[in-house]
Each structure stands twice: as C-alpha cells, then as structure tokens.
Short mmCIF file of C-alpha atoms in Angstrom, two decimals:
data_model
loop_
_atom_site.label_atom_id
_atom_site.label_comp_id
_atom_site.label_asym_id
_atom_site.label_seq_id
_atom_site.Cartn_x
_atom_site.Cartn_y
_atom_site.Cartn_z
CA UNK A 1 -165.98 29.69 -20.18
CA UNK A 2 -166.33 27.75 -16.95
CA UNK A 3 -165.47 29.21 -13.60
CA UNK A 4 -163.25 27.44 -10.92
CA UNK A 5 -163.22 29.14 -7.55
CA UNK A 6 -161.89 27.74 -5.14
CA UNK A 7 -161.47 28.53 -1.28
CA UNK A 8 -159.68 29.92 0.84
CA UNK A 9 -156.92 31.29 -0.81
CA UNK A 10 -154.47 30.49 2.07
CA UNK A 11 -154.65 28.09 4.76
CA UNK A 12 -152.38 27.44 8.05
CA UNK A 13 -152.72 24.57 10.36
CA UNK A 14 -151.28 23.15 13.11
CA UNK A 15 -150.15 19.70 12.53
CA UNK A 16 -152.66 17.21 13.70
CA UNK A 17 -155.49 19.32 12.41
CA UNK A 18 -157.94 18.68 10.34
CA UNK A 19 -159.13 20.91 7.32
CA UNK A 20 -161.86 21.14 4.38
CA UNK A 21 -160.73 22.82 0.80
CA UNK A 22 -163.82 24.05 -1.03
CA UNK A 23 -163.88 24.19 -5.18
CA UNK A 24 -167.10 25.74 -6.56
CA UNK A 25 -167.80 25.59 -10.32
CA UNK A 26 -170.20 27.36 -12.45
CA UNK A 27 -171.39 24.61 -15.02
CA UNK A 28 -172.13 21.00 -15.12
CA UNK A 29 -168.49 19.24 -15.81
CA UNK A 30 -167.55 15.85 -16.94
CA UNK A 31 -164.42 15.60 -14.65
CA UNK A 32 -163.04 16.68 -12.02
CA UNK A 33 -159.68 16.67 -10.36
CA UNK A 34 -157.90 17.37 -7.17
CA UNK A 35 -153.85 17.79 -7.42
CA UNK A 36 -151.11 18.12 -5.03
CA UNK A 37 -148.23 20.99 -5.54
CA UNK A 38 -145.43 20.08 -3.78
CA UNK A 39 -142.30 22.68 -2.92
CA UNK A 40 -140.40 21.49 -6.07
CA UNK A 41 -143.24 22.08 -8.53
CA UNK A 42 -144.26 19.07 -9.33
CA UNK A 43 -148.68 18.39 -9.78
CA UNK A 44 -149.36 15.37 -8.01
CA UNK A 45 -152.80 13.81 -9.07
CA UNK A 46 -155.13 12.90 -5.62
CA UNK A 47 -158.47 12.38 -6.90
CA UNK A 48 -160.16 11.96 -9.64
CA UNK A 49 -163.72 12.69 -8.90
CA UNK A 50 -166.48 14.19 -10.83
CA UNK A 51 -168.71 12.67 -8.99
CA UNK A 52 -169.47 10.61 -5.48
CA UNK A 53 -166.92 10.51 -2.74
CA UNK A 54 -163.48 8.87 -2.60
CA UNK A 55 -160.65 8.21 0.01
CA UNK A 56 -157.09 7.48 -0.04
CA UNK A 57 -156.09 7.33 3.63
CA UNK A 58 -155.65 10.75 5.40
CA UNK A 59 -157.50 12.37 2.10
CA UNK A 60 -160.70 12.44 0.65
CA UNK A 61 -162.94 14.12 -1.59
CA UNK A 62 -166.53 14.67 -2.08
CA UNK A 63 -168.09 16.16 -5.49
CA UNK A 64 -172.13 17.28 -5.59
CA UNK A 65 -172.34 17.71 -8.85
CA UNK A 66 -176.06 18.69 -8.94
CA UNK A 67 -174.57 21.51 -6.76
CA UNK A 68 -171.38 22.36 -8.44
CA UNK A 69 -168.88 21.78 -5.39
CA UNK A 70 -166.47 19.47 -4.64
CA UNK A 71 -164.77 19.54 -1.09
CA UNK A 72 -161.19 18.11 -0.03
CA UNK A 73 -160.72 17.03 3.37
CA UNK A 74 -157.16 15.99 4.85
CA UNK A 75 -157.09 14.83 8.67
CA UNK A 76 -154.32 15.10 11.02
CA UNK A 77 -152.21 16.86 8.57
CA UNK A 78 -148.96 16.39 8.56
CA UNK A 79 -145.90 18.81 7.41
CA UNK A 80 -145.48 17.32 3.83
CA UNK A 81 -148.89 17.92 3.29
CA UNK A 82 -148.00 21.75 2.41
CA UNK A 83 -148.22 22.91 -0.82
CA UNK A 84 -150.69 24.03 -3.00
CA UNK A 85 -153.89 22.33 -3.59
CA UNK A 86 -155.76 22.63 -6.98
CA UNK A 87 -159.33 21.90 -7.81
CA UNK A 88 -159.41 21.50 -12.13
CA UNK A 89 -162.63 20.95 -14.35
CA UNK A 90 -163.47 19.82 -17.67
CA UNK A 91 -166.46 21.01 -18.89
CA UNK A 92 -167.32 18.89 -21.49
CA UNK A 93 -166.11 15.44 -22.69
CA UNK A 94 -162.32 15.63 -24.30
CA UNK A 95 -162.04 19.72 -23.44
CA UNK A 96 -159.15 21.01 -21.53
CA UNK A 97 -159.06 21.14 -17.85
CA UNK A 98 -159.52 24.36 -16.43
CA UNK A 99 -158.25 25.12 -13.38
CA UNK A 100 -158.51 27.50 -9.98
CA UNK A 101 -156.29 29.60 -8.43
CA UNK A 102 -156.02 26.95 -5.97
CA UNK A 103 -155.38 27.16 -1.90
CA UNK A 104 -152.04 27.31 -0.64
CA UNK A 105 -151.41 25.08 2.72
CA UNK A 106 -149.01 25.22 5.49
CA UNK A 107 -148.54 22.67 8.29
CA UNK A 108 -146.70 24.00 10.90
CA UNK A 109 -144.90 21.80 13.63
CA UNK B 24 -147.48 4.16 -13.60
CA UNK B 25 -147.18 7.20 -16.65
CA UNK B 26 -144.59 9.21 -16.71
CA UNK B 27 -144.30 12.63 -18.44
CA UNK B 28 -140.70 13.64 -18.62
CA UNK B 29 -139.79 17.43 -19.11
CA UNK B 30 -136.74 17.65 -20.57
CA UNK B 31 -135.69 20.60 -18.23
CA UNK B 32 -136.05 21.19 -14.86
CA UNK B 33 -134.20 24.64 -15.10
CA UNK B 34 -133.49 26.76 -18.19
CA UNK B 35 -132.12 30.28 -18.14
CA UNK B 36 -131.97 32.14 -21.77
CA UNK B 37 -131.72 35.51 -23.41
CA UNK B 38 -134.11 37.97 -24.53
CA UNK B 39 -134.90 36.84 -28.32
CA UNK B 40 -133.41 33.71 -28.18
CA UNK B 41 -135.61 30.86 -29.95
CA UNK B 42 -136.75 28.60 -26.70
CA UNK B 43 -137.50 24.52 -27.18
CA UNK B 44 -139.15 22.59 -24.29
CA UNK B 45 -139.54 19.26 -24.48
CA UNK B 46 -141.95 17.11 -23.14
CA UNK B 47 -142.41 13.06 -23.66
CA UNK B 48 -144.95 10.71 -22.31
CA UNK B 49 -144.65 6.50 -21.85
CA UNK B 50 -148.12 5.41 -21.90
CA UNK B 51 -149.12 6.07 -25.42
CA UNK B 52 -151.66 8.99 -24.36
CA UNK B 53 -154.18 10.55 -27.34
CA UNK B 54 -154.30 14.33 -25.39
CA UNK B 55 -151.17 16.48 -24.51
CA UNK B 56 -151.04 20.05 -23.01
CA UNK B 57 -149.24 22.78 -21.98
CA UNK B 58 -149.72 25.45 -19.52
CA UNK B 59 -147.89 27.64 -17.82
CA UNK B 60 -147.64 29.28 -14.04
CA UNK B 61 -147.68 32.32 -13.04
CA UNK B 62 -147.94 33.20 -9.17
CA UNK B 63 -151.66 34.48 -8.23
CA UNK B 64 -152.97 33.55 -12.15
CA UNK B 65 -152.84 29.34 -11.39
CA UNK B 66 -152.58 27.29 -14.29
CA UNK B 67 -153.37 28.92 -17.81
CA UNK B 68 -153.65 26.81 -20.65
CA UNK B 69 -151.20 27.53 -23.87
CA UNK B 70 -151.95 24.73 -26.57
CA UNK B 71 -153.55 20.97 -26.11
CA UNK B 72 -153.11 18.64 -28.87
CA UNK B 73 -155.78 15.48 -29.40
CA UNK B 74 -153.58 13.67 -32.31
CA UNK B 75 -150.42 13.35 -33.61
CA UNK B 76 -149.73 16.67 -35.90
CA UNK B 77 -153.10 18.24 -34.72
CA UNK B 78 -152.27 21.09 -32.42
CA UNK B 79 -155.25 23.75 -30.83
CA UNK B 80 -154.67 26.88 -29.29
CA UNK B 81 -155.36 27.30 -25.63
CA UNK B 82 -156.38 30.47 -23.57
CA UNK B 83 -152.68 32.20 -24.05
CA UNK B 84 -150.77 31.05 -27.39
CA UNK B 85 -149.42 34.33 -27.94
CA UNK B 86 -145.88 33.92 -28.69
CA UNK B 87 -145.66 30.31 -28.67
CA UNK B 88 -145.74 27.47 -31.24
CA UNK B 89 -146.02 23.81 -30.34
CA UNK B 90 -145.20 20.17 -32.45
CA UNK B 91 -146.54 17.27 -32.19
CA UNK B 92 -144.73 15.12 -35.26
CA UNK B 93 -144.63 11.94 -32.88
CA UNK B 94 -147.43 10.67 -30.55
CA UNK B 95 -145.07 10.63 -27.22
CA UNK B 96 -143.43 13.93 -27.78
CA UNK B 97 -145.35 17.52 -27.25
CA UNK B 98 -143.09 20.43 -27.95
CA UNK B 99 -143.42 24.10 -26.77
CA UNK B 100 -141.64 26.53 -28.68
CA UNK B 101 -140.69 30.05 -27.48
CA UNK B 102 -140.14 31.84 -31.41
CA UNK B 103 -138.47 34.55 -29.98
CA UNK B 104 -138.41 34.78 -25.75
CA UNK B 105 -139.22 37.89 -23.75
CA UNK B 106 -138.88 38.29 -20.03
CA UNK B 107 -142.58 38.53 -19.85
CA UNK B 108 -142.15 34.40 -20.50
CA UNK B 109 -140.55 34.34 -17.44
CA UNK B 110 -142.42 31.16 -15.96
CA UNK B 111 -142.77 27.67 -14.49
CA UNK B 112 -144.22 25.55 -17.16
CA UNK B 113 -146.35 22.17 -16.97
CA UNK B 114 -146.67 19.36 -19.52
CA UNK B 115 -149.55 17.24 -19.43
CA UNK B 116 -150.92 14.12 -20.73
CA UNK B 117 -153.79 11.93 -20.91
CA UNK B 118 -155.83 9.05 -22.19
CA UNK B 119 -158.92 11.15 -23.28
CA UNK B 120 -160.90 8.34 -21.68
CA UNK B 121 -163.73 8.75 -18.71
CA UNK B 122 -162.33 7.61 -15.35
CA UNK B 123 -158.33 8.85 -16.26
CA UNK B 124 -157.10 11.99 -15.33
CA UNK B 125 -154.39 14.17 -16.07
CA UNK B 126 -150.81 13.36 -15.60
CA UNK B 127 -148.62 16.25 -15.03
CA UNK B 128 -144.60 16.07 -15.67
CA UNK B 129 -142.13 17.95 -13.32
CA UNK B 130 -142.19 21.33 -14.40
CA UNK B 131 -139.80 23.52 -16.56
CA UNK B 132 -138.62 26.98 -14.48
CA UNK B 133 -137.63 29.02 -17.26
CA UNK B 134 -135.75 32.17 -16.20
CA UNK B 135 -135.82 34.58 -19.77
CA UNK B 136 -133.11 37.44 -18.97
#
C-alpha cells in the first residue's frame, strides 16, 4: 500500500517562530489532507489539498504532486498551535485515507 | 458545519466484556470509518463503510465488528474486549466527493481493564 512519511517526528519552537512540516508519499494520490490534534484528542481538518497551495491565515500548505510532497508552514506560532500535526492520503478515488505517523509540535512561551 | 458525534468521550470496561461505540453523523455522508490510536503507530484503519449495510474491513479488523443499519450511524463493536484494545478511537465521515475531506468526531478513550 501507499507510504506516508512524514517529518520530523518532533518539533519545538519558540513562540513567534516560524516552521515547515514535510509529508512525503510514495504514489500518485487523489487527496490529500492536513489535520490538527489538539491536547483533548480531537482531529481538526486544516487543509484539504492534493494539489496547488492554500492559506488560512497563520497556515498554509503546499502539495507537488508530480513530486509526492506536500509541506505545512505555520508562522509566528503561537502556544495553541501544539499538538500533533498529520499529513493523510488517499490513493485512489473513494479509498481510505491513510495516514503518517505525524509530527508532534510544541510552542513554548 | 458536520458534525460527527461519538457517543463516548471516556469508557472504562472489563476484560471480555462485549464493547459498543457509537458514532453518528448530521450531514447525510455516503463513507464512514473507524480507526484507532495507538501512540508511535498514528492512525490505523479498522473498517470503512461506503453504504448503508455495506461494511469493508480495514488494515486491523481483528476482533472487531461494525453496523451500519442506518445511514447516520457507524457502530464499532468490541465482541469480546482485551486490554490489548486499550485505545483512543476516531470516527470519521465523509461525502465521497472530490474537493471534501474527512470529518473526524471527538474521540473515544477506551480504557479495557
């Protein structure tokens, strides 16, 4: 099946900074997605974006798919922006999404 | 906005005990899923359903059963629980149509003693 890798694993900024979340995938895919875990658990969808870039204020998201990445920038991060971010694929029209391991972020005061 | 509602936020049960989790979306959604979460293993995929009553199996359905007898309502069922179900698991729904995503509910923690 598809791969999802996505890096790195663990990430801790400074708030204020600025960062760039890498997902690399190993086949052509039909979507893509980029979710927010906050503390309680709960998948918050950011982007969806299997193609092209996209912003939503402090976020936004860039997907080559002739290259198989996709890259997630935040800017001047802020403390509620920790959590754990996850890149997910679908490979093919109406399959499951598959998902990485994802990075976990801290923004630290 | 869609909701998917999780029935529990929290469940703690016994070793054997038959386990029902209950998951409901608003938006009249085609595609349903479940996964689970395990720390260091992400999100692993248990069973999708594309239709009412239709049901597939997903990378890990050992040990589970789902039902899907209403379009709205996705159940996971635990036929007999074992500590090694110990987990945090995600519903999910969607339209099955290009340009919509996923929508994830809240989570279920289950605790299996």
């Amino acid at each position: 099946g598809i791969q999802v890798e996505q890096s790195p694993p663990d990430l801790i900024l400074q708030e204020g900074a600025n960062s760039t979340l890498r997902c690399n995938f190993s086949d052509s895919v039909n979507n893509l997605q980029w979710f927010h875990q906050n503390p309680w658990g709960q998948l918050i969808n950011l982007f969806y974006i299997p193609s092209g870039t996209k912003q939503n204020g402090r976020l936004s998201a860039t997907t080559v798919a002739t290259e198989r990445y996709s890259l997630l920038y935040i800017s001047s991060s802020q403390t509620t922006d920790s959590g754990v971010y996850f890149c997910a694929v679908e490979r093919t029209g109406n399959t499951p999404l598959v998902f990485g391991k994802g990075t976990r972020l801290s923004v630290i005061a | 906005d869609v909701k998917v509602t999780q029935s529990s936020r929290y469940l703690v049960k016994r070793t054997g005990e038959k386990v029902f989790l209950e998951c409901v979306q608003d938006m009249d959604h085609e595609n349903m899923f479940w996964y689970r979460q395990d720390p260091g293993l992400g999100l692993r995929l248990i069973y999708f359903s594309y239709d009412v009553k239709m049901k597939e199996k997903g990378d890990i359905p050992e040990g589970y059963s789902v039902s899907r007898e209403k379009k709205e309502r996705f159940s996971l069922i635990l036929e007999s629980a074992s500590t090694n179900q110990t987990s945090m698991y995600l519903c999910a729904s969607s339209p099955g149509l290009d340009g919509y995503g996923y929508t994830f509910g809240s989570g279920t923690r289950l605790t299996v003693v």
